[in-house]
JSON list of C-alpha atoms in Angstrom, two decimals:
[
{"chain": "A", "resi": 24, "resn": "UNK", "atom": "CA", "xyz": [-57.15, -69.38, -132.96]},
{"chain": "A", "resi": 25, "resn": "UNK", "atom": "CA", "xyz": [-54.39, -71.20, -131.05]},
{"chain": "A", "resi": 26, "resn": "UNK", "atom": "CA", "xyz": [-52.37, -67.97, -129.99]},
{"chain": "A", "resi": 27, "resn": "UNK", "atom": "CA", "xyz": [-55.94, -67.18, -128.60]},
{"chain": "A", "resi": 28, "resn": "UNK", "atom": "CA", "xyz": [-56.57, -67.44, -124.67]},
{"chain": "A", "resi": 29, "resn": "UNK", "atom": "CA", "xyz": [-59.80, -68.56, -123.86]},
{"chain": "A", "resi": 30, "resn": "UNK", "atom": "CA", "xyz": [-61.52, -67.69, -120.41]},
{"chain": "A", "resi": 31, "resn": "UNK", "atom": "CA", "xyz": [-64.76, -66.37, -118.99]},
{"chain": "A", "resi": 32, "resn": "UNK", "atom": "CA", "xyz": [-64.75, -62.38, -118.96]},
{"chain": "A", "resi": 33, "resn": "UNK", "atom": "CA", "xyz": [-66.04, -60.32, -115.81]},
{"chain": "A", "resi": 34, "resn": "UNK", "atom": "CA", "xyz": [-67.83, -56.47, -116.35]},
{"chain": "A", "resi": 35, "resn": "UNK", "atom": "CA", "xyz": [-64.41, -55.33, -115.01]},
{"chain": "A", "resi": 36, "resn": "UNK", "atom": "CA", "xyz": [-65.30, -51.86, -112.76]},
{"chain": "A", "resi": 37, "resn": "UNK", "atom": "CA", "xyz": [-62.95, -48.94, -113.54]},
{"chain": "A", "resi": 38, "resn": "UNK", "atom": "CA", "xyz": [-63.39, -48.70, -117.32]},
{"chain": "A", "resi": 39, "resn": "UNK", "atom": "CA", "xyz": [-63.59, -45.14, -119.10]},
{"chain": "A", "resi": 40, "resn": "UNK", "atom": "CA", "xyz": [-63.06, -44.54, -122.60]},
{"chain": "A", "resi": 41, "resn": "UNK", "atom": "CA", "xyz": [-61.27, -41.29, -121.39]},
{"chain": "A", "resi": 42, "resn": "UNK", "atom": "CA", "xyz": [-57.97, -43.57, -120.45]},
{"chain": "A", "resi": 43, "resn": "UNK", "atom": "CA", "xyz": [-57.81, -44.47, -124.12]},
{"chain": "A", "resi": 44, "resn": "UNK", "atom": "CA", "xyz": [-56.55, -41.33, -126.16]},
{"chain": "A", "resi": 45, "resn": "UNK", "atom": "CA", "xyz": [-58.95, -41.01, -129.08]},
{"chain": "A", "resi": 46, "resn": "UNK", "atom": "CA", "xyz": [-56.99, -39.46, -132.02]},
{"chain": "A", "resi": 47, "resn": "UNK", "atom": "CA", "xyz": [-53.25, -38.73, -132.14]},
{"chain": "A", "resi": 48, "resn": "UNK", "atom": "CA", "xyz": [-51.75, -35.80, -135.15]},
{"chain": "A", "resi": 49, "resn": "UNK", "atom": "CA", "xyz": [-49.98, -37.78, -137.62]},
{"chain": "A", "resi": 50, "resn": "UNK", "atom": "CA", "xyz": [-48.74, -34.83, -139.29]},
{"chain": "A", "resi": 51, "resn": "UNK", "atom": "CA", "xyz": [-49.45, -31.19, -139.49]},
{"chain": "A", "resi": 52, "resn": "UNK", "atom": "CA", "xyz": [-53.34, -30.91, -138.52]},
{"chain": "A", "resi": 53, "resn": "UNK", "atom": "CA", "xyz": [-54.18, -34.27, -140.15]},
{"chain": "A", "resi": 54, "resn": "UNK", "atom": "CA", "xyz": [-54.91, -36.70, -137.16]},
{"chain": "A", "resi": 55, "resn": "UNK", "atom": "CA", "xyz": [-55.72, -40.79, -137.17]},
{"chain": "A", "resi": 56, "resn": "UNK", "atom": "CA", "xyz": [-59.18, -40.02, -138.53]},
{"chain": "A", "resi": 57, "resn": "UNK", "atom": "CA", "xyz": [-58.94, -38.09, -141.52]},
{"chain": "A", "resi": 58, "resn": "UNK", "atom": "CA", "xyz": [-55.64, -40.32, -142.57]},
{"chain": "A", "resi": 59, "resn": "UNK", "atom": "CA", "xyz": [-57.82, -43.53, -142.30]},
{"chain": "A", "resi": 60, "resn": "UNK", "atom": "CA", "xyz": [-61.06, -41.39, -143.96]},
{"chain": "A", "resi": 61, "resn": "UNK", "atom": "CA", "xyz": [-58.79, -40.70, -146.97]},
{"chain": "A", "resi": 62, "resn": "UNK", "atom": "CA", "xyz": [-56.05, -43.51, -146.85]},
{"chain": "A", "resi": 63, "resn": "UNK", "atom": "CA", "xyz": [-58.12, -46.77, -145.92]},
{"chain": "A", "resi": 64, "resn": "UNK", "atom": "CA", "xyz": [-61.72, -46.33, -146.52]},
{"chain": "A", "resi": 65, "resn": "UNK", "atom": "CA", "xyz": [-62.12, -43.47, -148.91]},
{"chain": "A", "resi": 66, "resn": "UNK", "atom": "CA", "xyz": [-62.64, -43.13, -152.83]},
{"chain": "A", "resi": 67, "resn": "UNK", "atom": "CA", "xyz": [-62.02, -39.62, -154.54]},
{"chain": "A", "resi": 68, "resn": "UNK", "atom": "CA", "xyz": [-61.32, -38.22, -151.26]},
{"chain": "A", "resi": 69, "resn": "UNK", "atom": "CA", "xyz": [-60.91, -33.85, -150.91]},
{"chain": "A", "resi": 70, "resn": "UNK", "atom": "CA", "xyz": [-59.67, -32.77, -147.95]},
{"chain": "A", "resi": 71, "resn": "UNK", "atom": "CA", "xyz": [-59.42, -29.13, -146.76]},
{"chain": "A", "resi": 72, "resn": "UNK", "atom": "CA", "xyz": [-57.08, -26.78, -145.27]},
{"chain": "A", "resi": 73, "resn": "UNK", "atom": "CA", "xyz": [-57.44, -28.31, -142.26]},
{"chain": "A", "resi": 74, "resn": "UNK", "atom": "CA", "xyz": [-57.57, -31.53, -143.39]},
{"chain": "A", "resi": 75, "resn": "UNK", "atom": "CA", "xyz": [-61.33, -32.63, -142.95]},
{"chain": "A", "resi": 76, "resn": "UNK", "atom": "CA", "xyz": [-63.05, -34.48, -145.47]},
{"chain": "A", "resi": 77, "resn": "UNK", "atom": "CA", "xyz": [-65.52, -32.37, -147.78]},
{"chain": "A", "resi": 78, "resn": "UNK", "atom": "CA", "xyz": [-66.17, -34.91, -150.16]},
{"chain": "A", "resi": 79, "resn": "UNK", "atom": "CA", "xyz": [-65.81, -38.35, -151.14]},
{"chain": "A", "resi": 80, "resn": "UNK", "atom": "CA", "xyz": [-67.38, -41.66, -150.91]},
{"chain": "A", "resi": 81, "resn": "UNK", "atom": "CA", "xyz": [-66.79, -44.28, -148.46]},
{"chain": "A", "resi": 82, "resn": "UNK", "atom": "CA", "xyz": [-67.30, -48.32, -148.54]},
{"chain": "A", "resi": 83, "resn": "UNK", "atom": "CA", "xyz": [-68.20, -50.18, -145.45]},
{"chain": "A", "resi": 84, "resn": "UNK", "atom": "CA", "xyz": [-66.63, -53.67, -145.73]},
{"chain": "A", "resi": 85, "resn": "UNK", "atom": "CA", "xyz": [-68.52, -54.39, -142.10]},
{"chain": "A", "resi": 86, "resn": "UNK", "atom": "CA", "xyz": [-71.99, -54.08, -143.65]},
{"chain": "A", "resi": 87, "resn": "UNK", "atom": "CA", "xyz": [-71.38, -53.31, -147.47]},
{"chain": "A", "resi": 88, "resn": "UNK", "atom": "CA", "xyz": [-73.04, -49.44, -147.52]},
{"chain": "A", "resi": 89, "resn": "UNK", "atom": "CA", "xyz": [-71.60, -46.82, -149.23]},
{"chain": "A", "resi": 90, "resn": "UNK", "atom": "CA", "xyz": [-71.64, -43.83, -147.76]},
{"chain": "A", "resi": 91, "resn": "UNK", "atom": "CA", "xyz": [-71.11, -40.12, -148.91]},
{"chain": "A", "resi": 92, "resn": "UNK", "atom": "CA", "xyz": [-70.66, -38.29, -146.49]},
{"chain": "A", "resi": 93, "resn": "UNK", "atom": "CA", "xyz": [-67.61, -38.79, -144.13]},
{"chain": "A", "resi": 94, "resn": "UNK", "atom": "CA", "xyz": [-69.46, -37.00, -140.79]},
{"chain": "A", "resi": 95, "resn": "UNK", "atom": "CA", "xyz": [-71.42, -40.82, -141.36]},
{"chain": "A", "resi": 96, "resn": "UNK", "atom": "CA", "xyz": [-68.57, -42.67, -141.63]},
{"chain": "A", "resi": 97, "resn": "UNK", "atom": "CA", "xyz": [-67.72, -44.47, -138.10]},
{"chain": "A", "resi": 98, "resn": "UNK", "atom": "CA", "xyz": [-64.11, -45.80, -137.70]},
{"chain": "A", "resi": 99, "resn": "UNK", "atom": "CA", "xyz": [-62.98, -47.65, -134.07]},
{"chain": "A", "resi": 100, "resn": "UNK", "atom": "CA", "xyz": [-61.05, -50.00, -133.75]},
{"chain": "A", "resi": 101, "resn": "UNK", "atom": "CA", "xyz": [-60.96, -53.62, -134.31]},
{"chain": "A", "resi": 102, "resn": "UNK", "atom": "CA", "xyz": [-61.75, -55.08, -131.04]},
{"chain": "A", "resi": 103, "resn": "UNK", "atom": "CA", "xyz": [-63.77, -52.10, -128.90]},
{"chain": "A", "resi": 104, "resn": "UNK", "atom": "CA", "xyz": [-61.86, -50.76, -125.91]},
{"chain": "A", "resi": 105, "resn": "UNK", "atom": "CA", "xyz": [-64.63, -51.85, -123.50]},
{"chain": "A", "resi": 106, "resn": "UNK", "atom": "CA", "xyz": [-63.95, -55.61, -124.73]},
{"chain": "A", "resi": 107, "resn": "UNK", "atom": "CA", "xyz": [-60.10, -55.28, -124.47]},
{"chain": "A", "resi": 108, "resn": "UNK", "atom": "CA", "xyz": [-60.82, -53.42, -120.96]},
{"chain": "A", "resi": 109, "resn": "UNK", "atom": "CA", "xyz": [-63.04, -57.07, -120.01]},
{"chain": "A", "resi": 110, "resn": "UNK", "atom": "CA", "xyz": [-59.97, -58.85, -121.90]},
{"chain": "A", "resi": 111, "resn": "UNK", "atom": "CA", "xyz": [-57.27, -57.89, -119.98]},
{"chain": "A", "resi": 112, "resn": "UNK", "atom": "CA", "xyz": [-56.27, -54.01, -120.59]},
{"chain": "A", "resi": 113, "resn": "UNK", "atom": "CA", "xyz": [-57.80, -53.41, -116.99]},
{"chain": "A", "resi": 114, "resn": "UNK", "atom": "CA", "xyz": [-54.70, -55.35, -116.05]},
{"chain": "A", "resi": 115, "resn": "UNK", "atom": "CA", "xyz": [-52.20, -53.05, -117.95]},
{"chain": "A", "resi": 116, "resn": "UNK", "atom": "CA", "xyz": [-50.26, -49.89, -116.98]},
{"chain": "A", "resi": 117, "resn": "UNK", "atom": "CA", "xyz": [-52.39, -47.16, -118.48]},
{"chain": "A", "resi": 118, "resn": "UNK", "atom": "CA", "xyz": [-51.29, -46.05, -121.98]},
{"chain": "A", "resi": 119, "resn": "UNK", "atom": "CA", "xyz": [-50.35, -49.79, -123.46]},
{"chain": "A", "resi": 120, "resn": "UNK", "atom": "CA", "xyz": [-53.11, -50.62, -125.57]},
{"chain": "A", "resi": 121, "resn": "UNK", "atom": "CA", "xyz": [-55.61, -48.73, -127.67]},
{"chain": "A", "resi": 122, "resn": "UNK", "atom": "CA", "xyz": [-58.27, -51.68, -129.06]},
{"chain": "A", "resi": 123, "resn": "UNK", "atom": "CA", "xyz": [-62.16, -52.98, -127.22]},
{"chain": "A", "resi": 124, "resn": "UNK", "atom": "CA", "xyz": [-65.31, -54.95, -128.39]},
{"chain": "A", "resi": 125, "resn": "UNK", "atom": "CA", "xyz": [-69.36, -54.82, -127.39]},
{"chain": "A", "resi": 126, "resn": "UNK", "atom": "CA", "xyz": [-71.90, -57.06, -127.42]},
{"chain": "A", "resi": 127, "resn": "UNK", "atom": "CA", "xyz": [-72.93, -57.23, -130.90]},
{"chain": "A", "resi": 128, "resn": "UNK", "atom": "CA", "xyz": [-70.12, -57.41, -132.62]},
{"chain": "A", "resi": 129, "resn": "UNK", "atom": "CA", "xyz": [-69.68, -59.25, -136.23]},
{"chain": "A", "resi": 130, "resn": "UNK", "atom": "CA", "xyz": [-70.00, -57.56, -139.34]},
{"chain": "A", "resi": 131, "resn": "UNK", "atom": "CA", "xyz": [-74.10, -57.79, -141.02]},
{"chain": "A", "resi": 132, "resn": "UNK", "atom": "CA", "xyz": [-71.76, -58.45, -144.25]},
{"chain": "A", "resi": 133, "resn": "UNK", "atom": "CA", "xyz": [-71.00, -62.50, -143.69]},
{"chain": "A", "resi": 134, "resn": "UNK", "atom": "CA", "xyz": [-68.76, -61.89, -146.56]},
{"chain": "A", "resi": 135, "resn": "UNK", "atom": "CA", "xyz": [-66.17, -60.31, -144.44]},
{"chain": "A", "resi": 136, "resn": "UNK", "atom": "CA", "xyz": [-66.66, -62.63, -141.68]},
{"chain": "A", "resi": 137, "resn": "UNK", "atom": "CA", "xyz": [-63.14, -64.16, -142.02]},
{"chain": "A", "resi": 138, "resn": "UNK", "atom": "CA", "xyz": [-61.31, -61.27, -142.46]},
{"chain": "A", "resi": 139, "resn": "UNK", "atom": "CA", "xyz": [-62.61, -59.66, -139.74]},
{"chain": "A", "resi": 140, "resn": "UNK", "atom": "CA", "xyz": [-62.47, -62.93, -137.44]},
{"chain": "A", "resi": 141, "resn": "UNK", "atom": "CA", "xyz": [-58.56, -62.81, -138.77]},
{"chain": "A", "resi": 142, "resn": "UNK", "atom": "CA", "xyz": [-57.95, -59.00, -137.30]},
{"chain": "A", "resi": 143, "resn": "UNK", "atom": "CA", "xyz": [-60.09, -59.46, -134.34]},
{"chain": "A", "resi": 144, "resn": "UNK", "atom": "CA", "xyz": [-58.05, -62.98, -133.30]},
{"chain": "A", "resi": 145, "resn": "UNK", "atom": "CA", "xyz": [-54.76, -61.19, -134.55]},
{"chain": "A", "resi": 146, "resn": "UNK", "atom": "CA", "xyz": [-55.34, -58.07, -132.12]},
{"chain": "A", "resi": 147, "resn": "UNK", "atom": "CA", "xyz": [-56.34, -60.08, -128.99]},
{"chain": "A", "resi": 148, "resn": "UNK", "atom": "CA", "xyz": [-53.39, -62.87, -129.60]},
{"chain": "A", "resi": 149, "resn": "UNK", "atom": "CA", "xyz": [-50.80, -59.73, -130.13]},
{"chain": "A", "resi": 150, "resn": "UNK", "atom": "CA", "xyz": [-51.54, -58.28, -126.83]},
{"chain": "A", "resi": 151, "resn": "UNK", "atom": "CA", "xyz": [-52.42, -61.38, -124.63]},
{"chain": "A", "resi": 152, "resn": "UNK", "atom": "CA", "xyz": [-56.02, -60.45, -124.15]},
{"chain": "A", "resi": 153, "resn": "UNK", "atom": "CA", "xyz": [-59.05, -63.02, -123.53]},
{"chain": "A", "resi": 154, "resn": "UNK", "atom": "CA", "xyz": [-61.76, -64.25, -125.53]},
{"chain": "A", "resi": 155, "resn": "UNK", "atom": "CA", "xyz": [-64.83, -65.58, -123.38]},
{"chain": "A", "resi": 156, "resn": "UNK", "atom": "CA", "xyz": [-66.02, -69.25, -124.94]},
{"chain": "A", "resi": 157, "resn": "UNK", "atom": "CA", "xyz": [-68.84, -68.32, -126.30]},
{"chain": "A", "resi": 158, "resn": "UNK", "atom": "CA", "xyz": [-67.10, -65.54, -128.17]},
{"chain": "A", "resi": 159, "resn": "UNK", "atom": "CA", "xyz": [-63.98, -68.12, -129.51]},
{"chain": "A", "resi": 160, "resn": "UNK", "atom": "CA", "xyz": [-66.84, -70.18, -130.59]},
{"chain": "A", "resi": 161, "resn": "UNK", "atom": "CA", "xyz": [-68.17, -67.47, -133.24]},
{"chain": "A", "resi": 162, "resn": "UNK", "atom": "CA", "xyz": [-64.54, -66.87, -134.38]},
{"chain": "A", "resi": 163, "resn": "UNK", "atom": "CA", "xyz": [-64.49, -69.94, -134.96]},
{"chain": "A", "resi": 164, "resn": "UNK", "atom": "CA", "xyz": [-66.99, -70.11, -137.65]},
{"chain": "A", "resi": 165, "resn": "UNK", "atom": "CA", "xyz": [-66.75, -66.80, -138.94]},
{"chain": "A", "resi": 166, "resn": "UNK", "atom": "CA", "xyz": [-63.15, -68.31, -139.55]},
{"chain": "A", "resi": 167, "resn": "UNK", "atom": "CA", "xyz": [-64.98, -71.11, -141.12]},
{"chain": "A", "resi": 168, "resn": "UNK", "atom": "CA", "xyz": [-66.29, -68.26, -143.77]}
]
C-alpha cells in the first residue's frame, strides 16, 4: 500500500476501450488468450489447429467455479482499463499501458482477497496510477485477508 497514490478519481471524458489493443500473437496463430486459456487457468487443455481451446476445464480463483467450456471463461486484466483510464492512463501517450477496473470489483471468493488486493496494488504502484480513498480503504482489508 505505500507505493500506492491515493486521490479522488474523476469519470475522465475520452475513454474507449478501442485505444487499448485487445490481444497481441504470441506465436504462430496462438494470441494472449488462448496462451493464458491453456498456460494460466486451464487443466487438460486441447487446443486446435488454430490454436482455440476445444476442451478442457477451467478454475476461477475470482469466484471459485469451474468451468468447462473455455467460450465461458472471461480473462481481463487485473485492474480494468476504464479504472486505469480514471487512474491516470488518460494522462499517458497512447500505447503505454494495457490494465482498468469497474465498479464492482473484488473477487465473490474472500479467499483470494489478498492475492488479488496484492496484483491489483502491484499494477497501479508499477505504473503510477491512483486509487480513490474509498477504494485504498478495501485494499486495505482485503490485504488484511
Amino acid at each position: 500500500m505505500a507505493g500506492l497514490a491515493v486521490a479522488d478519481e474523476d469519470d475522465v471524458p475520452g475513454y474507449s476501450r478501442a485505444k487499448f489493443p485487445q490481444w497481441i500473437t504470441q506465436y504462430g496463430t496462438c494470441d494472449d488468450h488462448e496462451v493464458v486459456l491453456q498456460r494460466d487457468v486451464g487443466q487438460d487443455v486441447v487446443q486446435d489447429e488454430q490454436c482455440r481451446a476445444v476442451s478442457g476445464t477451467w478454475c476461477s480463483e475470482y469466484d471459485g467455479l469451474t468451468i468447462d467450456s473455455a467460450s465461458r471463461v472471461d480473462i481481463d486484466r487485473v485492474v480494468p482499463l476504464k479504472e486505469a483510464w480514471r487512474s491516470g492512463t488518460s494522462q499517458r501517450p497512447s500505447g503505454m499501458l494495457s490494465p482498468t477496473a469497474p465498479g464492482c470489483w473484488k473477487p465473490s471468493l474472500q479467499s483470494y482477497w489478498c492475492a488479488y488486493s496484492r496484483a491489483w496494488i502491484s499494477v497501479k504502484a508499477n505504473y503510477r496510477l491512483t486509487a480513490n480513498p474509498a477504494e485504498a480503504e478495501a485494499l486495505s482489508r482485503m490485504l488484511d485477508t
